[in-house]
Coordinates of C-alpha atoms in Angstrom, one line a residue:
X1 CA 34.8 82.3 -17.2
X2 CA 38.5 82.4 -16.6
X3 CA 40.8 84.3 -18.5
X4 CA 42.7 81.2 -19.8
X5 CA 43.3 77.7 -18.9
X6 CA 45.7 75.3 -20.1
X7 CA 45.2 71.6 -21.8
X8 CA 47.7 68.7 -22.4
X9 CA 47.5 65.2 -24.1
X10 CA 49.4 63.2 -21.8
X11 CA 51.3 59.5 -22.0
X12 CA 53.6 60.6 -19.6
X13 CA 52.5 61.3 -16.8
X14 CA 56.2 62.4 -14.9
X15 CA 57.1 64.1 -17.9
X16 CA 53.9 66.5 -17.3
X17 CA 54.0 66.5 -13.7
X18 CA 57.5 68.0 -14.6
X19 CA 56.0 70.7 -17.1
X20 CA 53.6 72.1 -14.8
X21 CA 56.5 72.7 -12.2
X22 CA 58.1 74.4 -14.1
X23 CA 55.4 76.8 -15.0
X24 CA 54.0 76.6 -11.3
X25 CA 57.6 78.9 -10.2
X26 CA 56.5 81.9 -13.0
X27 CA 52.8 81.5 -12.9
X28 CA 51.0 83.7 -10.9
X29 CA 48.2 82.7 -10.4
X30 CA 48.3 79.4 -12.1
X31 CA 45.8 78.0 -14.2
X32 CA 43.0 75.6 -14.5
X33 CA 45.4 73.0 -16.6
X34 CA 43.7 70.2 -17.4
X35 CA 45.1 66.7 -18.3
X36 CA 43.8 64.5 -20.8
X37 CA 45.0 60.7 -21.6
X38 CA 43.7 60.2 -25.4
X39 CA 45.1 56.6 -25.6
X40 CA 42.8 55.4 -22.5
X41 CA 39.4 56.4 -24.5
X42 CA 41.3 55.5 -28.2
X43 CA 40.9 58.6 -28.9
X44 CA 43.3 60.2 -31.8
X45 CA 45.3 63.4 -31.2
X46 CA 42.5 66.3 -32.3
X47 CA 39.8 64.1 -30.2
X48 CA 41.5 64.2 -26.7
X49 CA 42.3 67.7 -27.4
X50 CA 39.2 68.5 -28.5
X51 CA 37.2 66.9 -25.5
X52 CA 39.9 69.3 -23.2
X53 CA 39.0 72.3 -24.6
X54 CA 35.0 71.2 -24.4
X55 CA 35.2 70.8 -20.7
X56 CA 37.7 73.8 -20.1
X57 CA 35.7 77.5 -19.6
X58 CA 37.9 80.2 -20.7
X59 CA 38.7 83.3 -22.8
X60 CA 41.6 81.2 -24.1
X61 CA 42.5 77.4 -23.8
X62 CA 46.1 77.0 -24.7
X63 CA 47.1 73.0 -25.7
X64 CA 50.2 72.4 -24.5
X65 CA 52.9 69.4 -25.4
X66 CA 53.6 67.9 -21.8
X67 CA 56.8 68.0 -22.7
X68 CA 57.3 71.6 -22.8
X69 CA 60.0 72.6 -19.7

């Protein structure tokens, strides 16, 4: 089990990739980070995040917006 993992709801892949890039500069080791695209599945935010949380195996799961730099 990982100590922590990240999950983000994503509707803008470029913005999400910028978010990941900014964290890669300071996070070592880089955590598992699940990208969930709720709109493709017809999910609201809660459904998307719950799906992501269910997919990850970590002591802590951090829900992070796709636009955080």
